[in-house]
Amino acid sequence: MNFKDEYINSQMFSWRHHPSRYVTREDELAYSRLYGYVEQLADSVSGLVSTPSFNQFLLESCQLLANSLDLIHQGYFDAAFYSVRQAGEVILIGTLFSNLDESERVAEYENWASLDWFPSFSKLSKMLYSKDTEYRELLEQMPEIDELISKLNKKANKYIHKQGHESFYTKPNEMTSDSSKSIREDFTVYFTATVNICAIFRLAVDPFPILLSDTECEYRFPDCMTLEFSQSFIENCLGSDFVEHYIKTDYYCNWVNAIRSTFPQLKEATYNVSNLHYIDLSNIEDILDEIDKLTLYEATAVLFTALFSEKIIAVHITGMLDAFSNSARPSSGLYLSDMSDYAGQLGGVNVPLAEICRLASLDTSHEFSPVSSFITSFTIAFDFVCVETDKLLDDNEVELGRKATEELGQLWKKIKTGQCAISELKETALFKRIKQNMK
């Protein structure tokens, strides 16, 4: 059937109703699954000092992908395809900036930011290929990547530029049932492949989304803002074949060797203290053995957790650390930067946290945040250690805490000023007493 002027003219009064035929139900599009891909990509932000601006391009790309899902869900498929295409272009620009020499990066960035002439997507891709050895190595091993980008963009452009009646919103009703389904299928393929491409551009900046799950690098990063790509993301979006190629590149292998020579491999319990501020009392001996691999505040939290054992919920070192333990009931997660000040005003020992919250004008009335623990504040080298316990500390325990802070006070000052190493904590009477009590 062909479009005819008289038919179109007869439909003009109802044309605004036509786009609703393309509205997509979530189950037809696997909306949650596709949105999950975007979240994975957004969580892979780079922590390298040299690439802070890249994260802005990465997150903008993720926003464009998320927008496309909203658009296709509402039936605006041409705008949805365009938003997906923009996502690939934006992250490519960020990747290129991250791989240029400093002087060239500044010049290209100024052109981009000032809205001056800037290369097209294909030219940008060629620039990245010529400038980035690692990206070129990937393309040489997997030439289908470049071919995939070109093929998908050509397909999307048919919708974006309204070529052919199938891309028209105003085509006759009887032509839409099959084409709307085809549009959704094309969009899903295009969206998933673009996430794939965005993930590859992300890995051209640094390998951490893959590196973090490498057994050679496991438990070596005490604090990393990048989250690893999940196995599901790798299998369904990035591609297991790609990862197999990627981990064999010189670029990736050099990173693994550098990580192994720089960061010691921690035991899992120690890693959880450093990375999650979670102190597992059931593995406290492992943590104490590696206490010199923690920061001063983390090590102090471990010592106080071991000191008060089963009563401890969390240790708050004012303004520095909020560490929680599995020894008593779960922590409410409540933390105040000036908790020690409020505790001091209320006596400093076994102060009900609910009273501190009242003094700080915090509402704790809702059922999901029960506040029934106690805070005891100890002074240590002009800082404060607030111990949150499930039960009241007895006089003997309070005295143990005070002796601990007195003993650690001078050592804290020396460690902070670089006069001694944190390993000196293992030589303290407090550490030896805690170890002895475990036998």
Short mmCIF file of C-alpha atoms in Angstrom, two decimals:
data_model
loop_
_atom_site.label_atom_id
_atom_site.label_comp_id
_atom_site.label_asym_id
_atom_site.label_seq_id
_atom_site.Cartn_x
_atom_site.Cartn_y
_atom_site.Cartn_z
CA MET A 1 0.00 0.00 0.00
CA ASN A 2 1.32 3.46 -0.90
CA PHE A 3 0.78 6.79 0.75
CA LYS A 4 -1.66 8.99 -1.14
CA ASP A 5 -2.31 12.64 -0.51
CA GLU A 6 -6.06 12.22 -0.14
CA TYR A 7 -5.59 9.42 2.45
CA ILE A 8 -3.11 11.46 4.47
CA ASN A 9 -5.38 14.51 4.33
CA SER A 10 -8.25 12.46 5.72
CA GLN A 11 -6.09 11.42 8.69
CA MET A 12 -4.73 14.87 9.63
CA PHE A 13 -7.23 15.49 12.40
CA SER A 14 -6.03 12.41 14.29
CA TRP A 15 -2.32 12.47 13.50
CA ARG A 16 -1.30 13.30 17.07
CA HIS A 17 -2.69 9.96 18.19
CA HIS A 18 -0.47 7.94 15.88
CA PRO A 19 2.78 7.95 17.93
CA SER A 20 0.97 6.16 20.76
CA ARG A 21 1.01 3.05 18.61
CA TYR A 22 4.76 2.87 19.20
CA VAL A 23 4.63 3.15 23.00
CA THR A 24 6.65 0.26 24.38
CA ARG A 25 5.70 -1.85 27.34
CA GLU A 26 8.60 -2.64 29.66
CA ASP A 27 8.34 -6.40 29.16
CA GLU A 28 8.54 -5.94 25.38
CA LEU A 29 11.81 -4.05 25.68
CA ALA A 30 13.45 -5.77 28.68
CA TYR A 31 13.67 -2.25 30.09
CA SER A 32 15.15 -3.22 33.46
CA ARG A 33 17.87 -5.33 31.88
CA LEU A 34 18.92 -2.57 29.49
CA TYR A 35 18.85 0.04 32.24
CA GLY A 36 21.03 -2.29 34.33
CA TYR A 37 23.66 -2.11 31.58
CA VAL A 38 23.69 1.68 31.91
CA GLU A 39 24.13 1.45 35.68
CA GLN A 40 27.08 -0.92 35.25
CA LEU A 41 28.70 1.49 32.83
CA ALA A 42 28.12 4.47 35.14
CA ASP A 43 29.65 2.57 38.07
CA SER A 44 32.87 2.06 36.11
CA VAL A 45 34.04 5.68 36.52
CA SER A 46 37.81 6.01 36.38
CA GLY A 47 39.80 6.84 39.50
CA LEU A 48 42.97 7.89 37.69
CA VAL A 49 44.11 11.41 38.53
CA SER A 50 44.99 12.01 34.89
CA THR A 51 41.46 11.30 33.64
CA PRO A 52 38.99 13.28 35.79
CA SER A 53 37.34 14.89 32.76
CA PHE A 54 36.75 11.49 31.16
CA ASN A 55 34.22 10.65 33.86
CA GLN A 56 32.11 13.62 32.82
CA PHE A 57 31.96 12.29 29.26
CA LEU A 58 31.26 8.77 30.52
CA LEU A 59 28.38 9.89 32.73
CA GLU A 60 26.98 12.10 29.98
CA SER A 61 27.00 9.08 27.70
CA CYS A 62 25.15 7.07 30.35
CA GLN A 63 22.59 9.85 30.70
CA LEU A 64 21.99 9.78 26.95
CA LEU A 65 21.49 6.01 27.06
CA ALA A 66 19.06 6.34 29.96
CA ASN A 67 17.20 9.09 28.09
CA SER A 68 16.89 6.83 25.05
CA LEU A 69 15.10 4.21 27.16
CA ASP A 70 12.62 6.80 28.34
CA LEU A 71 12.10 8.00 24.78
CA ILE A 72 11.55 4.55 23.26
CA HIS A 73 9.25 3.71 26.17
CA GLN A 74 7.12 6.75 25.27
CA GLY A 75 7.13 5.89 21.57
CA TYR A 76 9.57 8.54 20.30
CA PHE A 77 11.76 6.02 18.53
CA ASP A 78 13.62 8.39 16.20
CA ALA A 79 14.78 10.53 19.14
CA ALA A 80 15.65 7.32 21.03
CA PHE A 81 17.93 6.11 18.26
CA TYR A 82 19.54 9.55 18.04
CA SER A 83 20.20 9.63 21.79
CA VAL A 84 21.90 6.23 21.59
CA ARG A 85 24.08 7.41 18.71
CA GLN A 86 25.05 10.52 20.68
CA ALA A 87 26.09 8.32 23.61
CA GLY A 88 28.70 6.60 21.46
CA GLU A 89 29.98 9.90 20.08
CA VAL A 90 30.29 11.58 23.47
CA ILE A 91 32.28 8.80 25.14
CA LEU A 92 34.55 8.58 22.10
CA ILE A 93 35.43 12.26 22.55
CA GLY A 94 36.22 11.69 26.24
CA THR A 95 38.38 8.67 25.42
CA LEU A 96 40.26 10.63 22.76
CA PHE A 97 40.97 13.51 25.16
CA SER A 98 42.30 11.01 27.71
CA ASN A 99 44.76 9.53 25.22
CA LEU A 100 46.20 12.70 23.65
CA ASP A 101 49.43 14.36 24.73
CA GLU A 102 48.87 17.24 27.15
CA SER A 103 49.45 20.05 24.63
CA GLU A 104 47.33 18.40 21.95
CA ARG A 105 44.60 17.61 24.49
CA VAL A 106 44.38 21.25 25.55
CA ALA A 107 44.15 22.45 21.95
CA GLU A 108 41.48 19.95 20.96
CA TYR A 109 39.52 20.55 24.15
CA GLU A 110 39.48 24.31 23.55
CA ASN A 111 38.10 23.72 20.05
CA TRP A 112 35.42 21.47 21.45
CA ALA A 113 34.48 23.72 24.40
CA SER A 114 34.39 26.92 22.31
CA LEU A 115 32.03 25.30 19.78
CA ASP A 116 34.64 25.71 17.05
CA TRP A 117 34.94 23.17 14.23
CA PHE A 118 35.32 19.65 15.57
CA PRO A 119 35.88 16.33 13.73
CA SER A 120 33.05 13.95 12.90
CA PHE A 121 32.61 10.57 14.61
CA SER A 122 34.50 8.69 11.89
CA LYS A 123 37.40 11.15 11.98
CA LEU A 124 37.51 11.00 15.78
CA SER A 125 37.68 7.21 15.61
CA LYS A 126 40.60 7.43 13.17
CA MET A 127 42.35 9.94 15.48
CA LEU A 128 41.94 7.60 18.44
CA TYR A 129 43.22 4.71 16.34
CA SER A 130 46.35 6.67 15.43
CA LYS A 131 46.99 8.05 18.93
CA ASP A 132 46.11 5.16 21.24
CA THR A 133 48.30 2.09 20.87
CA GLU A 134 46.09 0.02 23.15
CA TYR A 135 42.91 0.86 21.25
CA ARG A 136 44.66 0.08 17.97
CA GLU A 137 45.81 -3.25 19.39
CA LEU A 138 42.23 -4.11 20.29
CA LEU A 139 40.91 -3.22 16.85
CA GLU A 140 43.64 -5.24 15.18
CA GLN A 141 42.64 -8.29 17.21
CA MET A 142 38.91 -7.63 16.82
CA PRO A 143 38.32 -5.72 13.56
CA GLU A 144 34.61 -6.50 13.79
CA ILE A 145 34.27 -3.75 16.43
CA ASP A 146 34.84 -0.99 13.88
CA GLU A 147 32.62 -2.75 11.36
CA LEU A 148 29.88 -3.11 13.98
CA ILE A 149 29.90 0.62 14.76
CA SER A 150 29.59 1.54 11.09
CA LYS A 151 26.85 -1.01 10.36
CA LEU A 152 24.72 -0.08 13.37
CA ASN A 153 25.00 3.66 12.79
CA LYS A 154 23.90 3.23 9.18
CA LYS A 155 20.83 1.29 10.37
CA ALA A 156 20.01 3.86 13.06
CA ASN A 157 20.38 6.74 10.62
CA LYS A 158 17.41 5.41 8.63
CA TYR A 159 15.21 6.04 11.66
CA ILE A 160 16.93 9.25 12.72
CA HIS A 161 16.75 10.87 9.28
CA LYS A 162 13.29 9.48 8.47
CA GLN A 163 14.22 7.53 5.38
CA GLY A 164 11.49 5.18 4.21
CA HIS A 165 7.85 4.98 5.29
CA GLU A 166 8.67 2.54 8.08
CA SER A 167 10.27 5.40 10.04
CA PHE A 168 7.18 7.67 9.73
CA TYR A 169 4.90 8.25 12.69
CA THR A 170 2.07 9.26 10.38
CA LYS A 171 1.85 6.17 8.23
CA PRO A 172 -1.52 4.37 8.01
CA ASN A 173 -2.69 2.32 10.99
CA GLU A 174 -2.75 -0.96 9.16
CA MET A 175 0.98 -0.74 8.45
CA THR A 176 2.18 -0.33 12.01
CA SER A 177 1.80 -3.60 13.93
CA ASP A 178 4.80 -5.43 12.50
CA SER A 179 6.96 -2.36 12.03
CA SER A 180 6.60 -1.22 15.65
CA LYS A 181 7.84 -4.62 16.79
CA SER A 182 10.72 -4.39 14.31
CA ILE A 183 11.62 -0.94 15.63
CA ARG A 184 11.83 -2.25 19.19
CA GLU A 185 14.00 -5.17 18.11
CA ASP A 186 16.31 -2.88 16.12
CA PHE A 187 16.53 -0.51 19.06
CA THR A 188 17.43 -3.28 21.52
CA VAL A 189 20.22 -4.50 19.24
CA TYR A 190 21.51 -0.96 18.66
CA PHE A 191 21.32 -0.05 22.35
CA THR A 192 23.15 -3.19 23.55
CA ALA A 193 25.83 -2.87 20.90
CA THR A 194 26.38 0.80 21.77
CA VAL A 195 26.78 -0.07 25.45
CA ASN A 196 29.33 -2.64 24.25
CA ILE A 197 31.20 0.06 22.33
CA CYS A 198 31.00 2.50 25.26
CA ALA A 199 32.46 -0.18 27.56
CA ILE A 200 35.33 -0.74 25.11
CA PHE A 201 36.05 3.00 25.00
CA ARG A 202 35.93 2.96 28.81
CA LEU A 203 38.54 0.17 28.89
CA ALA A 204 40.78 2.18 26.56
CA VAL A 205 41.24 4.66 29.44
CA ASP A 206 42.17 2.12 32.13
CA PRO A 207 41.48 -1.59 32.68
CA PHE A 208 40.06 -1.44 36.22
CA PRO A 209 36.50 -2.63 35.42
CA ILE A 210 38.10 -5.93 34.32
CA LEU A 211 41.27 -5.78 36.40
CA LEU A 212 39.41 -5.74 39.71
CA SER A 213 38.06 -9.24 39.11
CA ASP A 214 41.42 -10.64 38.02
CA THR A 215 42.62 -13.24 40.54
CA GLU A 216 46.13 -11.80 40.26
CA CYS A 217 44.84 -8.44 41.49
CA GLU A 218 42.21 -9.64 43.97
CA TYR A 219 42.29 -7.95 47.41
CA ARG A 220 45.04 -5.52 46.36
CA PHE A 221 43.08 -2.27 46.13
CA PRO A 222 42.32 -0.77 49.55
CA ASP A 223 40.14 1.98 48.10
CA CYS A 224 38.99 2.05 44.48
CA MET A 225 36.17 4.23 43.16
CA THR A 226 35.74 2.02 40.09
CA LEU A 227 33.38 -0.95 40.32
CA GLU A 228 34.13 -4.04 38.27
CA PHE A 229 31.94 -5.16 35.40
CA SER A 230 29.76 -8.05 36.55
CA GLN A 231 29.95 -11.44 34.89
CA SER A 232 26.44 -10.89 33.56
CA PHE A 233 27.49 -7.60 31.94
CA ILE A 234 30.53 -9.26 30.39
CA GLU A 235 28.57 -12.22 29.03
CA ASN A 236 25.49 -10.38 27.77
CA CYS A 237 26.88 -7.04 26.75
CA LEU A 238 30.65 -6.65 26.53
CA GLY A 239 31.28 -10.18 25.29
CA SER A 240 33.44 -12.94 26.76
CA ASP A 241 35.42 -13.17 23.51
CA PHE A 242 36.35 -9.53 23.77
CA VAL A 243 37.56 -9.95 27.36
CA GLU A 244 39.67 -12.96 26.38
CA HIS A 245 41.39 -10.81 23.75
CA TYR A 246 41.63 -7.81 26.08
CA ILE A 247 43.42 -9.56 28.96
CA LYS A 248 46.08 -10.83 26.53
CA THR A 249 47.04 -7.36 25.30
CA ASP A 250 50.37 -5.86 26.38
CA TYR A 251 48.43 -2.92 27.80
CA TYR A 252 46.46 -5.08 30.22
CA CYS A 253 49.40 -7.33 31.15
CA ASN A 254 51.56 -4.29 31.96
CA TRP A 255 48.86 -3.03 34.31
CA VAL A 256 48.63 -6.39 36.09
CA ASN A 257 52.41 -6.51 36.58
CA ALA A 258 52.45 -2.94 37.89
CA ILE A 259 49.64 -3.68 40.37
CA ARG A 260 51.33 -6.85 41.64
CA SER A 261 54.61 -5.02 42.25
CA THR A 262 52.96 -2.02 43.94
CA PHE A 263 50.15 -3.35 46.15
CA PRO A 264 50.42 -6.30 48.53
CA GLN A 265 47.69 -8.90 48.31
CA LEU A 266 45.66 -8.72 51.52
CA LYS A 267 43.64 -11.41 53.19
CA GLU A 268 39.95 -11.03 52.50
CA ALA A 269 39.10 -9.90 56.05
CA THR A 270 41.83 -7.22 55.99
CA TYR A 271 40.72 -6.08 52.56
CA ASN A 272 37.16 -5.66 53.85
CA VAL A 273 38.41 -3.39 56.63
CA SER A 274 40.28 -1.22 54.17
CA ASN A 275 37.75 -1.25 51.36
CA LEU A 276 34.41 -1.51 53.20
CA HIS A 277 35.35 -0.48 56.75
CA TYR A 278 33.85 -3.78 57.84
CA ILE A 279 35.55 -5.57 60.72
CA ASP A 280 34.77 -9.28 60.90
CA LEU A 281 35.46 -10.47 64.44
CA SER A 282 35.39 -14.09 63.35
CA ASN A 283 38.55 -13.36 61.33
CA ILE A 284 40.09 -10.82 63.68
CA GLU A 285 43.35 -12.76 63.95
CA ASP A 286 43.90 -12.50 60.20
CA ILE A 287 43.25 -8.76 60.40
CA LEU A 288 45.64 -8.29 63.34
CA ASP A 289 48.37 -10.17 61.47
CA GLU A 290 48.13 -7.60 58.67
CA ILE A 291 47.32 -4.54 60.78
CA ASP A 292 50.45 -2.79 59.50
CA LYS A 293 48.90 -2.81 55.99
CA LEU A 294 45.98 -0.65 57.15
CA THR A 295 45.81 3.09 57.70
CA LEU A 296 46.30 4.45 61.21
CA TYR A 297 42.58 5.07 61.69
CA GLU A 298 41.58 1.68 60.32
CA ALA A 299 44.14 -0.05 62.56
CA THR A 300 42.86 1.86 65.60
CA ALA A 301 39.28 0.85 64.82
CA VAL A 302 40.40 -2.79 64.64
CA LEU A 303 42.15 -2.58 68.03
CA PHE A 304 39.11 -1.07 69.75
CA THR A 305 36.81 -3.62 68.10
CA ALA A 306 39.01 -6.43 69.42
CA LEU A 307 39.24 -4.76 72.81
CA PHE A 308 35.47 -4.62 73.42
CA SER A 309 34.72 -7.79 71.48
CA GLU A 310 31.12 -8.97 71.52
CA LYS A 311 29.63 -5.65 72.68
CA ILE A 312 30.94 -3.59 69.80
CA ILE A 313 28.70 -2.36 66.98
CA ALA A 314 30.82 0.35 65.35
CA VAL A 315 33.83 2.60 65.88
CA HIS A 316 33.59 6.26 64.88
CA ILE A 317 36.82 8.25 64.65
CA THR A 318 35.63 11.82 64.38
CA GLY A 319 35.72 13.17 60.87
CA MET A 320 37.89 10.31 59.62
CA LEU A 321 36.36 6.87 59.80
CA ASP A 322 33.09 5.08 60.39
CA ALA A 323 33.84 1.35 60.78
CA PHE A 324 31.23 -1.25 61.70
CA SER A 325 31.52 -4.76 63.08
CA ASN A 326 29.57 -8.02 62.97
CA SER A 327 30.14 -8.72 66.66
CA ALA A 328 26.85 -7.38 68.03
CA ARG A 329 23.60 -6.48 66.26
CA PRO A 330 23.84 -4.51 62.99
CA SER A 331 24.60 -0.81 63.20
CA SER A 332 21.83 1.68 62.48
CA GLY A 333 24.32 3.39 60.18
CA LEU A 334 23.94 6.69 62.02
CA TYR A 335 27.08 8.81 62.16
CA LEU A 336 27.65 12.42 63.20
CA SER A 337 30.91 14.23 62.45
CA ASP A 338 30.62 15.94 65.85
CA MET A 339 29.40 12.87 67.75
CA SER A 340 32.18 13.21 70.35
CA ASP A 341 31.05 16.78 71.19
CA TYR A 342 27.48 15.67 71.80
CA ALA A 343 28.64 12.64 73.80
CA GLY A 344 30.90 14.87 75.91
CA GLN A 345 28.00 17.17 76.74
CA LEU A 346 26.07 14.15 78.03
CA GLY A 347 28.85 12.62 80.15
CA GLY A 348 30.94 10.83 77.52
CA VAL A 349 30.40 7.30 78.87
CA ASN A 350 27.55 4.95 77.88
CA VAL A 351 25.56 7.84 76.44
CA PRO A 352 22.37 6.59 74.74
CA LEU A 353 22.67 7.34 71.05
CA ALA A 354 19.01 8.35 71.11
CA GLU A 355 19.94 11.18 73.51
CA ILE A 356 22.72 12.33 71.17
CA CYS A 357 20.24 12.34 68.31
CA ARG A 358 17.80 14.39 70.39
CA LEU A 359 20.52 16.91 71.23
CA ALA A 360 21.47 17.08 67.54
CA SER A 361 17.79 17.54 66.59
CA LEU A 362 17.71 14.33 64.54
CA ASP A 363 14.40 12.52 64.03
CA THR A 364 14.79 8.83 64.89
CA SER A 365 11.13 8.03 65.30
CA HIS A 366 10.70 5.97 62.14
CA GLU A 367 10.73 2.21 62.55
CA PHE A 368 13.49 1.51 60.02
CA SER A 369 16.18 3.22 62.08
CA PRO A 370 16.04 1.96 65.67
CA VAL A 371 18.47 3.82 67.89
CA SER A 372 19.10 1.90 71.11
CA SER A 373 22.90 1.65 71.27
CA PHE A 374 25.37 3.52 73.50
CA ILE A 375 28.30 5.81 72.74
CA THR A 376 31.48 6.08 74.82
CA SER A 377 34.01 8.69 73.75
CA PHE A 378 37.78 8.36 74.26
CA THR A 379 40.37 11.07 73.60
CA ILE A 380 43.45 10.06 71.63
CA ALA A 381 46.15 12.53 70.51
CA PHE A 382 43.67 15.43 70.14
CA ASP A 383 41.24 13.21 68.22
CA PHE A 384 38.26 11.27 69.49
CA VAL A 385 37.34 7.61 69.20
CA CYS A 386 33.63 7.03 69.75
CA VAL A 387 32.82 3.41 70.49
CA GLU A 388 29.24 2.34 69.75
CA THR A 389 28.16 -0.68 71.82
CA ASP A 390 25.11 -2.87 72.05
CA LYS A 391 25.32 -3.01 75.85
CA LEU A 392 26.71 -0.74 78.55
CA LEU A 393 30.47 -0.89 79.12
CA ASP A 394 31.33 -1.73 82.71
CA ASP A 395 33.85 0.31 84.73
CA ASN A 396 36.65 -2.11 83.96
CA GLU A 397 36.01 -1.88 80.21
CA VAL A 398 35.91 1.91 80.31
CA GLU A 399 39.24 1.90 82.11
CA LEU A 400 40.68 -0.48 79.52
CA GLY A 401 39.62 1.97 76.81
CA ARG A 402 41.26 4.90 78.57
CA LYS A 403 44.51 3.01 79.08
CA ALA A 404 44.47 2.05 75.41
CA THR A 405 44.13 5.67 74.30
CA GLU A 406 46.91 6.76 76.65
CA GLU A 407 49.23 4.10 75.29
CA LEU A 408 48.39 4.84 71.67
CA GLY A 409 48.49 8.62 72.02
CA GLN A 410 52.25 9.14 71.68
CA LEU A 411 52.55 6.48 69.00
CA TRP A 412 49.77 8.15 67.01
CA LYS A 413 51.72 11.42 66.97
CA LYS A 414 54.90 9.70 65.79
CA ILE A 415 53.13 7.76 63.05
CA LYS A 416 51.32 10.88 61.84
CA THR A 417 54.58 12.85 61.64
CA GLY A 418 56.46 10.01 59.97
CA GLN A 419 58.77 9.34 62.94
CA CYS A 420 57.84 5.66 62.95
CA ALA A 421 55.96 3.14 60.86
CA ILE A 422 52.48 1.84 61.56
CA SER A 423 54.03 -1.59 62.13
CA GLU A 424 55.09 -0.27 65.55
CA LEU A 425 51.51 -0.91 66.66
CA LYS A 426 52.44 -4.59 66.85
CA GLU A 427 55.00 -3.79 69.54
CA THR A 428 52.54 -2.10 71.89
CA ALA A 429 51.40 -3.74 75.11
CA LEU A 430 47.81 -3.24 73.95
CA PHE A 431 48.36 -5.27 70.78
CA LYS A 432 50.18 -8.04 72.62
CA ARG A 433 47.48 -8.17 75.28
CA ILE A 434 44.74 -8.48 72.65
CA LYS A 435 46.64 -11.28 70.90
CA GLN A 436 47.20 -13.07 74.18
CA ASN A 437 43.49 -12.91 75.07
CA MET A 438 42.65 -14.69 71.84
CA LYS A 439 44.60 -17.80 72.73
#
